[in-house]
Amino acid sequence: MSRLHVVSGKGGTGKTTVAAALALALATEGRRTLLVEVEGRQGIAQLFETEALPYEERKIAVGPASEGASRWGSSRTESGGDPLRGAGRRAGEVYALAIDAERALLDYLQMFYKLGSAGRALKKLGAIDFATTIAPGLRDVLLTGKACEAVRRKDKNGRFVYDAVVMDAPPTGRITRFLNVNDEVAGLAKIGPIHNQAQAVMRVLKSPETAVHLVTLLEEMPVQETADGVAELRAAGIPVGGIVINMTRPALLDNGDLDVIAARGARSGVAKALSQAGLGGARRGGLADRLIDPLLEQAREHAERVELERAEHAELTSIGLPTYELELLPEGVDLAGLYQLARDLRKQGPI
């Protein structure tokens, strides 16, 4: 079975960006990755600067070749596939799929009930939308089921089609309920195809080949939601992988530096440095001297932020999961930025 990486996080933490970067990071050395979207936002298409994704698997990027990529593992070699596929030095491929619950239900009806044109007629009558609306648990089964099918799929030679599947999943507050489809369908079906489908999905989601990664920022609310999410996933028996701390910023100053700068003797030195940089005269009351207090205030705010972030970082470390850090990209995330984040993830070891 291929490896399934589920990426979740509080809204605004950049979980879709991290999922895309992870898919690129895994697509090395000839490996093939599928990046799956389940929320219908077309966030993946925007990140990769491509047209809206249809309900089909489409190649959207080529991953970088890397000698160290073997650390990331390959289900092709580990599962008895072609070892040369994983040992080569060719770039891998990233495919993407936007899963639509309605289309997934049509696939489901065709697979288990051979409805064919009758299923299309149900769509026209609005029966499919009605079914997934009154039974939201069924929607989750369909969305997770499609991703799990890709995880299990093999080609005609018996090799797994994808080395890894990365799912851009719902936010942390809903992730456990979304993945725990057995509970979702308990009130819908005790036996039959729906029940069997849910059981098959849960076998994948609770297997050692699955890992849920949580994306967070070094802020109080995202960190608390991450801790709560980890606890809920563990209680549900769903494997948790690592914590990705996104949009980190370098610590330029700490309180010790501020004390030195604020000292009476240091002020004149700072004024001279500002003057030498062309920011006015260094005399008392001059432009350079007047700039010191505003600069000190900014530096003080920076140091306070650094201290708060260190406390939040310690809180995340105490959870006991591997942590990975991605720096804030000052120019925003474009395609080049995605590749940079992918390289940064790979440098930090297997995830």
GROMACS .gro file of N, CA and C in nm, residues 77-225:
model
  447
   77THR      N    1   0.969   0.018  -0.375
   77THR     CA    2   1.078  -0.069  -0.336
   77THR      C    3   1.042  -0.149  -0.212
   78GLU      N    4   0.975  -0.085  -0.117
   78GLU     CA    5   0.943  -0.153   0.008
   78GLU      C    6   0.837  -0.261  -0.013
   79SER      N    7   0.755  -0.248  -0.117
   79SER     CA    8   0.647  -0.343  -0.138
   79SER      C    9   0.679  -0.441  -0.249
   80GLY      N   10   0.808  -0.453  -0.286
   80GLY     CA   11   0.845  -0.551  -0.384
   80GLY      C   12   0.834  -0.502  -0.526
   81GLY      N   13   0.821  -0.370  -0.548
   81GLY     CA   14   0.811  -0.317  -0.683
   81GLY      C   15   0.948  -0.307  -0.747
   82ASP      N   16   0.956  -0.230  -0.852
   82ASP     CA   17   1.078  -0.215  -0.927
   82ASP      C   18   1.177  -0.129  -0.848
   83PRO      N   19   1.288  -0.186  -0.796
   83PRO     CA   20   1.381  -0.108  -0.715
   83PRO      C   21   1.451   0.001  -0.795
   84LEU      N   22   1.464  -0.018  -0.925
   84LEU     CA   23   1.530   0.083  -1.006
   84LEU      C   24   1.448   0.211  -1.014
   85ARG      N   25   1.316   0.196  -1.000
   85ARG     CA   26   1.228   0.315  -1.007
   85ARG      C   27   1.260   0.410  -0.894
   86GLY      N   28   1.291   0.355  -0.777
   86GLY     CA   29   1.322   0.438  -0.662
   86GLY      C   30   1.469   0.477  -0.654
   87ALA      N   31   1.557   0.401  -0.723
   87ALA     CA   32   1.699   0.427  -0.711
   87ALA      C   33   1.750   0.522  -0.818
   88GLY      N   34   1.668   0.554  -0.916
   88GLY     CA   35   1.711   0.641  -1.024
   88GLY      C   36   1.727   0.784  -0.977
   89ARG      N   37   1.772   0.870  -1.070
   89ARG     CA   38   1.794   1.008  -1.032
   89ARG      C   39   1.707   1.101  -1.115
   90ARG      N   40   1.597   1.046  -1.166
   90ARG     CA   41   1.503   1.128  -1.241
   90ARG      C   42   1.411   1.202  -1.147
   91ALA      N   43   1.362   1.315  -1.195
   91ALA     CA   44   1.265   1.390  -1.115
   91ALA      C   45   1.136   1.310  -1.106
   92GLY      N   46   1.064   1.326  -0.995
   92GLY     CA   47   0.935   1.260  -0.980
   92GLY      C   48   0.824   1.345  -1.039
   93GLU      N   49   0.701   1.300  -1.018
   93GLU     CA   50   0.586   1.367  -1.075
   93GLU      C   51   0.481   1.391  -0.967
   94VAL      N   52   0.415   1.505  -0.977
   94VAL     CA   53   0.304   1.536  -0.887
   94VAL      C   54   0.176   1.542  -0.969
   95TYR      N   55   0.081   1.458  -0.931
   95TYR     CA   56  -0.052   1.461  -0.991
   95TYR      C   57  -0.147   1.523  -0.888
   96ALA      N   58  -0.257   1.576  -0.934
   96ALA     CA   59  -0.354   1.638  -0.843
   96ALA      C   60  -0.495   1.595  -0.879
   97LEU      N   61  -0.580   1.594  -0.777
   97LEU     CA   62  -0.720   1.556  -0.795
   97LEU      C   63  -0.806   1.637  -0.699
   98ALA      N   64  -0.908   1.703  -0.753
   98ALA     CA   65  -1.008   1.770  -0.671
   98ALA      C   66  -1.128   1.678  -0.660
   99ILE      N   67  -1.148   1.619  -0.542
   99ILE     CA   68  -1.255   1.521  -0.525
   99ILE      C   69  -1.388   1.592  -0.505
  100ASP      N   70  -1.485   1.557  -0.585
  100ASP     CA   71  -1.620   1.610  -0.575
  100ASP      C   72  -1.711   1.500  -0.521
  101ALA      N   73  -1.783   1.530  -0.412
  101ALA     CA   74  -1.865   1.427  -0.347
  101ALA      C   75  -1.971   1.371  -0.441
  102GLU      N   76  -2.028   1.456  -0.524
  102GLU     CA   77  -2.133   1.410  -0.614
  102GLU      C   78  -2.078   1.312  -0.718
  103ARG      N   79  -1.964   1.347  -0.778
  103ARG     CA   80  -1.903   1.259  -0.875
  103ARG      C   81  -1.854   1.131  -0.809
  104ALA      N   82  -1.803   1.143  -0.685
  104ALA     CA   83  -1.759   1.025  -0.614
  104ALA      C   84  -1.876   0.931  -0.585
  105LEU      N   85  -1.995   0.988  -0.557
  105LEU     CA   86  -2.112   0.905  -0.533
  105LEU      C   87  -2.155   0.833  -0.661
  106LEU      N   88  -2.144   0.901  -0.775
  106LEU     CA   89  -2.174   0.835  -0.902
  106LEU      C   90  -2.080   0.717  -0.925
  107ASP      N   91  -1.951   0.737  -0.897
  107ASP     CA   92  -1.855   0.627  -0.908
  107ASP      C   93  -1.894   0.513  -0.816
  108TYR      N   94  -1.934   0.549  -0.695
  108TYR     CA   95  -1.972   0.450  -0.595
  108TYR      C   96  -2.094   0.369  -0.641
  109LEU      N   97  -2.194   0.439  -0.693
  109LEU     CA   98  -2.316   0.372  -0.739
  109LEU      C   99  -2.286   0.280  -0.857
  110GLN      N  100  -2.196   0.323  -0.944
  110GLN     CA  101  -2.159   0.240  -1.057
  110GLN      C  102  -2.080   0.118  -1.011
  111MET      N  103  -1.990   0.138  -0.915
  111MET     CA  104  -1.904   0.030  -0.868
  111MET      C  105  -1.983  -0.079  -0.797
  112PHE      N  106  -2.076  -0.038  -0.710
  112PHE     CA  107  -2.145  -0.137  -0.628
  112PHE      C  108  -2.282  -0.177  -0.681
  113TYR      N  109  -2.344  -0.087  -0.758
  113TYR     CA  110  -2.481  -0.117  -0.802
  113TYR      C  111  -2.498  -0.119  -0.953
  114LYS      N  112  -2.390  -0.088  -1.027
  114LYS     CA  113  -2.392  -0.090  -1.173
  114LYS      C  114  -2.509  -0.009  -1.228
  115LEU      N  115  -2.529   0.110  -1.172
  115LEU     CA  116  -2.643   0.191  -1.214
  115LEU      C  117  -2.624   0.257  -1.351
  116GLY      N  118  -2.499   0.294  -1.382
  116GLY     CA  119  -2.473   0.353  -1.512
  116GLY      C  120  -2.558   0.475  -1.540
  117SER      N  121  -2.639   0.470  -1.647
  117SER     CA  122  -2.722   0.584  -1.687
  117SER      C  123  -2.826   0.617  -1.581
  118ALA      N  124  -2.866   0.519  -1.503
  118ALA     CA  125  -2.962   0.546  -1.396
  118ALA      C  126  -2.900   0.639  -1.291
  119GLY      N  127  -2.769   0.623  -1.267
  119GLY     CA  128  -2.701   0.712  -1.173
  119GLY      C  129  -2.698   0.854  -1.226
  120ARG      N  130  -2.677   0.869  -1.356
  120ARG     CA  131  -2.678   1.003  -1.415
  120ARG      C  132  -2.816   1.066  -1.407
  121ALA      N  133  -2.918   0.982  -1.419
  121ALA     CA  134  -3.056   1.032  -1.407
  121ALA      C  135  -3.081   1.081  -1.265
  122LEU      N  136  -3.027   1.009  -1.167
  122LEU     CA  137  -3.042   1.052  -1.027
  122LEU      C  138  -2.978   1.188  -1.005
  123LYS      N  139  -2.865   1.210  -1.073
  123LYS     CA  140  -2.798   1.339  -1.060
  123LYS      C  141  -2.887   1.451  -1.112
  124LYS      N  142  -2.951   1.430  -1.226
  124LYS     CA  143  -3.037   1.531  -1.284
  124LYS      C  144  -3.155   1.562  -1.193
  125LEU      N  145  -3.203   1.460  -1.121
  125LEU     CA  146  -3.317   1.478  -1.032
  125LEU      C  147  -3.278   1.543  -0.899
  126GLY      N  148  -3.148   1.557  -0.878
  126GLY     CA  149  -3.101   1.616  -0.753
  126GLY      C  150  -3.095   1.519  -0.638
  127ALA      N  151  -3.113   1.390  -0.667
  127ALA     CA  152  -3.116   1.290  -0.560
  127ALA      C  153  -2.980   1.275  -0.493
  128ILE      N  154  -2.875   1.293  -0.572
  128ILE     CA  155  -2.740   1.274  -0.517
  128ILE      C  156  -2.708   1.385  -0.417
  129ASP      N  157  -2.737   1.509  -0.454
  129ASP     CA  158  -2.714   1.621  -0.363
  129ASP      C  159  -2.799   1.605  -0.238
  130PHE      N  160  -2.921   1.557  -0.255
  130PHE     CA  161  -3.011   1.532  -0.142
  130PHE      C  162  -2.950   1.428  -0.049
  131ALA      N  163  -2.896   1.321  -0.106
  131ALA     CA  164  -2.841   1.211  -0.025
  131ALA      C  165  -2.721   1.258   0.056
  132THR      N  166  -2.631   1.332  -0.007
  132THR     CA  167  -2.511   1.375   0.066
  132THR      C  168  -2.539   1.489   0.163
  133THR      N  169  -2.650   1.558   0.144
  133THR     CA  170  -2.687   1.667   0.237
  133THR      C  171  -2.750   1.612   0.363
  134ILE      N  172  -2.843   1.518   0.349
  134ILE     CA  173  -2.910   1.464   0.467
  134ILE      C  174  -2.822   1.364   0.541
  135ALA      N  175  -2.720   1.314   0.475
  135ALA     CA  176  -2.629   1.218   0.539
  135ALA      C  177  -2.485   1.267   0.522
  136PRO      N  178  -2.443   1.369   0.599
  136PRO     CA  179  -2.308   1.422   0.583
  136PRO      C  180  -2.200   1.319   0.608
  137GLY      N  181  -2.230   1.218   0.687
  137GLY     CA  182  -2.134   1.110   0.707
  137GLY      C  183  -2.103   1.038   0.578
  138LEU      N  184  -2.204   1.025   0.491
  138LEU     CA  185  -2.183   0.962   0.362
  138LEU      C  186  -2.088   1.045   0.276
  139ARG      N  187  -2.098   1.177   0.284
  139ARG     CA  188  -2.006   1.263   0.209
  139ARG      C  189  -1.862   1.237   0.251
  140ASP      N  190  -1.839   1.224   0.382
  140ASP     CA  191  -1.703   1.199   0.429
  140ASP      C  192  -1.653   1.063   0.383
  141VAL      N  193  -1.741   0.964   0.382
  141VAL     CA  194  -1.702   0.832   0.333
  141VAL      C  195  -1.660   0.840   0.187
  142LEU      N  196  -1.735   0.916   0.108
  142LEU     CA  197  -1.705   0.928  -0.034
  142LEU      C  198  -1.573   1.000  -0.057
  143LEU      N  199  -1.551   1.109   0.016
  143LEU     CA  200  -1.429   1.187  -0.003
  143LEU      C  201  -1.305   1.111   0.042
  144THR      N  202  -1.310   1.054   0.161
  144THR     CA  203  -1.196   0.977   0.210
  144THR      C  204  -1.179   0.848   0.130
  145GLY      N  205  -1.291   0.790   0.089
  145GLY     CA  206  -1.285   0.665   0.013
  145GLY      C  207  -1.212   0.680  -0.118
  146LYS      N  208  -1.233   0.792  -0.187
  146LYS     CA  209  -1.164   0.815  -0.314
  146LYS      C  210  -1.014   0.825  -0.293
  147ALA      N  211  -0.971   0.895  -0.189
  147ALA     CA  212  -0.829   0.907  -0.160
  147ALA      C  213  -0.769   0.772  -0.122
  148CYS      N  214  -0.842   0.695  -0.042
  148CYS     CA  215  -0.792   0.564   0.000
  148CYS      C  216  -0.785   0.467  -0.117
  149GLU      N  217  -0.877   0.482  -0.213
  149GLU     CA  218  -0.871   0.398  -0.333
  149GLU      C  219  -0.742   0.425  -0.409
  150ALA      N  220  -0.700   0.552  -0.417
  150ALA     CA  221  -0.576   0.587  -0.485
  150ALA      C  222  -0.456   0.528  -0.412
  151VAL      N  223  -0.464   0.523  -0.279
  151VAL     CA  224  -0.356   0.465  -0.199
  151VAL      C  225  -0.339   0.317  -0.231
  152ARG      N  226  -0.449   0.245  -0.251
  152ARG     CA  227  -0.445   0.100  -0.272
  152ARG      C  228  -0.428   0.060  -0.419
  153ARG      N  229  -0.447   0.154  -0.510
  153ARG     CA  230  -0.452   0.120  -0.652
  153ARG      C  231  -0.318   0.068  -0.705
  154LYS      N  232  -0.326  -0.035  -0.790
  154LYS     CA  233  -0.208  -0.092  -0.854
  154LYS      C  234  -0.224  -0.088  -1.005
  155ASP      N  235  -0.108  -0.088  -1.075
  155ASP     CA  236  -0.114  -0.092  -1.220
  155ASP      C  237  -0.121  -0.236  -1.268
  156LYS      N  238  -0.118  -0.256  -1.399
  156LYS     CA  239  -0.135  -0.390  -1.454
  156LYS      C  240  -0.021  -0.484  -1.417
  157ASN      N  241   0.093  -0.427  -1.374
  157ASN     CA  242   0.207  -0.507  -1.333
  157ASN      C  243   0.208  -0.536  -1.182
  158GLY      N  244   0.103  -0.493  -1.116
  158GLY     CA  245   0.092  -0.519  -0.973
  158GLY      C  246   0.167  -0.421  -0.885
  159ARG      N  247   0.216  -0.310  -0.943
  159ARG     CA  248   0.286  -0.210  -0.863
  159ARG      C  249   0.190  -0.098  -0.826
  160PHE      N  250   0.214  -0.037  -0.712
  160PHE     CA  251   0.129   0.074  -0.671
  160PHE      C  252   0.146   0.190  -0.768
  161VAL      N  253   0.034   0.250  -0.807
  161VAL     CA  254   0.037   0.359  -0.903
  161VAL      C  255   0.107   0.481  -0.844
  162TYR      N  256   0.081   0.508  -0.717
  162TYR     CA  257   0.142   0.623  -0.650
  162TYR      C  258   0.230   0.577  -0.534
  163ASP      N  259   0.344   0.641  -0.519
  163ASP     CA  260   0.430   0.614  -0.404
  163ASP      C  261   0.374   0.677  -0.278
  164ALA      N  262   0.306   0.791  -0.295
  164ALA     CA  263   0.246   0.859  -0.180
  164ALA      C  264   0.125   0.937  -0.226
  165VAL      N  265   0.028   0.948  -0.137
  165VAL     CA  266  -0.091   1.031  -0.159
  165VAL      C  267  -0.094   1.134  -0.047
  166VAL      N  268  -0.104   1.262  -0.084
  166VAL     CA  269  -0.110   1.371   0.014
  166VAL      C  270  -0.248   1.434   0.006
  167MET      N  271  -0.319   1.435   0.117
  167MET     CA  272  -0.454   1.492   0.120
  167MET      C  273  -0.454   1.626   0.191
  168ASP      N  274  -0.499   1.729   0.119
  168ASP     CA  275  -0.525   1.859   0.182
  168ASP      C  276  -0.662   1.848   0.247
  169ALA      N  277  -0.662   1.821   0.377
  169ALA     CA  278  -0.783   1.783   0.450
  169ALA      C  279  -0.852   1.903   0.514
  170PRO      N  280  -0.970   1.883   0.572
  170PRO     CA  281  -1.040   1.991   0.643
  170PRO      C  282  -0.958   2.042   0.763
  171PRO      N  283  -0.997   2.156   0.819
  171PRO     CA  284  -0.922   2.215   0.932
  171PRO      C  285  -0.920   2.125   1.054
  172THR      N  286  -0.830   2.157   1.147
  172THR     CA  287  -0.808   2.076   1.266
  172THR      C  288  -0.936   2.052   1.346
  173GLY      N  289  -1.021   2.153   1.355
  173GLY     CA  290  -1.142   2.138   1.435
  173GLY      C  291  -1.237   2.030   1.383
  174ARG      N  292  -1.224   1.993   1.255
  174ARG     CA  293  -1.313   1.892   1.196
  174ARG      C  294  -1.241   1.765   1.153
  175ILE      N  295  -1.108   1.761   1.168
  175ILE     CA  296  -1.032   1.654   1.105
  175ILE      C  297  -1.063   1.515   1.163
  176THR      N  298  -1.078   1.505   1.295
  176THR     CA  299  -1.101   1.374   1.354
  176THR      C  300  -1.237   1.318   1.310
  177ARG      N  301  -1.338   1.401   1.312
  177ARG     CA  302  -1.471   1.356   1.268
  177ARG      C  303  -1.468   1.320   1.120
  178PHE      N  304  -1.397   1.397   1.040
  178PHE     CA  305  -1.388   1.371   0.896
  178PHE      C  306  -1.322   1.235   0.870
  179LEU      N  307  -1.215   1.205   0.942
  179LEU     CA  308  -1.142   1.081   0.917
  179LEU      C  309  -1.204   0.960   0.985
  180ASN      N  310  -1.275   0.982   1.093
  180ASN     CA  311  -1.332   0.869   1.167
  180ASN      C  312  -1.466   0.830   1.106
  181VAL      N  313  -1.464   0.785   0.981
  181VAL     CA  314  -1.587   0.761   0.907
  181VAL      C  315  -1.668   0.645   0.963
  182ASN      N  316  -1.605   0.557   1.038
  182ASN     CA  317  -1.683   0.447   1.098
  182ASN      C  318  -1.793   0.503   1.187
  183ASP      N  319  -1.758   0.602   1.270
  183ASP     CA  320  -1.857   0.663   1.356
  183ASP      C  321  -1.960   0.740   1.274
  184GLU      N  322  -1.915   0.801   1.164
  184GLU     CA  323  -2.005   0.881   1.081
  184GLU      C  324  -2.115   0.796   1.018
  185VAL      N  325  -2.082   0.675   0.979
  185VAL     CA  326  -2.182   0.592   0.909
  185VAL      C  327  -2.254   0.497   1.003
  186ALA      N  328  -2.221   0.499   1.131
  186ALA     CA  329  -2.283   0.404   1.224
  186ALA      C  330  -2.434   0.415   1.224
  187GLY      N  331  -2.484   0.537   1.212
  187GLY     CA  332  -2.629   0.554   1.211
  187GLY      C  333  -2.691   0.539   1.074
  188LEU      N  334  -2.609   0.519   0.971
  188LEU     CA  335  -2.659   0.506   0.835
  188LEU      C  336  -2.672   0.362   0.791
  189ALA      N  337  -2.572   0.282   0.824
  189ALA     CA  338  -2.574   0.144   0.775
  189ALA      C  339  -2.493   0.054   0.866
  190LYS      N  340  -2.557  -0.051   0.916
  190LYS     CA  341  -2.485  -0.148   0.999
  190LYS      C  342  -2.421  -0.256   0.914
  191ILE      N  343  -2.479  -0.282   0.799
  191ILE     CA  344  -2.428  -0.383   0.706
  191ILE      C  345  -2.442  -0.328   0.565
  192GLY      N  346  -2.392  -0.403   0.467
  192GLY     CA  347  -2.409  -0.365   0.328
  192GLY      C  348  -2.290  -0.290   0.272
  193PRO      N  349  -2.300  -0.246   0.145
  193PRO     CA  350  -2.186  -0.182   0.077
  193PRO      C  351  -2.134  -0.057   0.145
  194ILE      N  352  -2.223   0.029   0.197
  194ILE     CA  353  -2.177   0.151   0.262
  194ILE      C  354  -2.094   0.117   0.386
  195HIS      N  355  -2.144   0.024   0.465
  195HIS     CA  356  -2.072  -0.021   0.584
  195HIS      C  357  -1.937  -0.081   0.545
  196ASN      N  358  -1.937  -0.166   0.443
  196ASN     CA  359  -1.813  -0.231   0.400
  196ASN      C  360  -1.712  -0.129   0.347
  197GLN      N  361  -1.764  -0.027   0.274
  197GLN     CA  362  -1.677   0.077   0.223
  197GLN      C  363  -1.612   0.154   0.338
  198ALA      N  364  -1.691   0.187   0.440
  198ALA     CA  365  -1.638   0.258   0.556
  198ALA      C  366  -1.531   0.176   0.627
  199GLN      N  367  -1.555   0.047   0.638
  199GLN     CA  368  -1.457  -0.041   0.703
  199GLN      C  369  -1.327  -0.044   0.624
  200ALA      N  370  -1.338  -0.050   0.490
  200ALA     CA  371  -1.218  -0.052   0.406
  200ALA      C  372  -1.140   0.079   0.419
  201VAL      N  373  -1.212   0.190   0.426
  201VAL     CA  374  -1.147   0.320   0.441
  201VAL      C  375  -1.074   0.327   0.575
  202MET      N  376  -1.138   0.279   0.681
  202MET     CA  377  -1.077   0.286   0.813
  202MET      C  378  -0.954   0.197   0.822
  203ARG      N  379  -0.951   0.087   0.750
  203ARG     CA  380  -0.831   0.002   0.750
  203ARG      C  381  -0.712   0.079   0.695
  204VAL      N  382  -0.736   0.164   0.597
  204VAL     CA  383  -0.629   0.247   0.542
  204VAL      C  384  -0.592   0.358   0.640
  205LEU      N  385  -0.693   0.429   0.691
  205LEU     CA  386  -0.668   0.546   0.776
  205LEU      C  387  -0.602   0.511   0.909
  206LYS      N  388  -0.622   0.388   0.956
  206LYS     CA  389  -0.562   0.349   1.084
  206LYS      C  390  -0.439   0.260   1.066
  207SER      N  391  -0.393   0.247   0.942
  207SER     CA  392  -0.276   0.162   0.916
  207SER      C  393  -0.148   0.239   0.945
  208PRO      N  394  -0.036   0.168   0.963
  208PRO     CA  395   0.093   0.236   0.986
  208PRO      C  396   0.139   0.319   0.867
  209GLU      N  397   0.078   0.297   0.750
  209GLU     CA  398   0.117   0.372   0.631
  209GLU      C  399   0.046   0.507   0.621
  210THR      N  400  -0.035   0.540   0.720
  210THR     CA  401  -0.105   0.669   0.722
  210THR      C  402  -0.049   0.756   0.833
  211ALA      N  403  -0.040   0.886   0.806
  211ALA     CA  404   0.003   0.980   0.909
  211ALA      C  405  -0.070   1.113   0.888
  212VAL      N  406  -0.124   1.168   0.995
  212VAL     CA  407  -0.189   1.298   0.991
  212VAL      C  408  -0.090   1.402   1.044
  213HIS      N  409  -0.059   1.501   0.960
  213HIS     CA  410   0.033   1.607   0.998
  213HIS      C  411  -0.047   1.735   1.024
  214LEU      N  412  -0.016   1.804   1.131
  214LEU     CA  413  -0.088   1.925   1.167
  214LEU      C  414   0.000   2.048   1.146
  215VAL      N  415  -0.056   2.146   1.076
  215VAL     CA  416   0.016   2.270   1.046
  215VAL      C  417  -0.026   2.377   1.146
  216THR      N  418   0.071   2.451   1.197
  216THR     CA  419   0.039   2.553   1.297
  216THR      C  420   0.130   2.674   1.281
  217LEU      N  421   0.098   2.779   1.352
  217LEU     CA  422   0.182   2.897   1.365
  217LEU      C  423   0.225   2.909   1.510
  218LEU      N  424   0.327   2.988   1.537
  218LEU     CA  425   0.370   3.009   1.676
  218LEU      C  426   0.286   3.117   1.741
  219GLU      N  427   0.156   3.088   1.748
  219GLU     CA  428   0.058   3.175   1.811
  219GLU      C  429  -0.030   3.091   1.902
  220GLU      N  430  -0.088   3.154   2.002
  220GLU     CA  431  -0.159   3.081   2.107
  220GLU      C  432  -0.274   2.995   2.054
  221MET      N  433  -0.364   3.053   1.974
  221MET     CA  434  -0.481   2.978   1.929
  221MET      C  435  -0.446   2.861   1.837
  222PRO      N  436  -0.362   2.881   1.734
  222PRO     CA  437  -0.325   2.766   1.651
  222PRO      C  438  -0.253   2.657   1.729
  223VAL      N  439  -0.167   2.696   1.824
  223VAL     CA  440  -0.095   2.596   1.903
  223VAL      C  441  -0.193   2.517   1.989
  224GLN      N  442  -0.288   2.585   2.053
  224GLN     CA  443  -0.387   2.515   2.136
  224GLN      C  444  -0.473   2.422   2.052
  225GLU      N  445  -0.514   2.468   1.933
  225GLU     CA  446  -0.595   2.383   1.846
  225GLU      C  447  -0.516   2.262   1.797
   0.00000   0.00000   0.00000
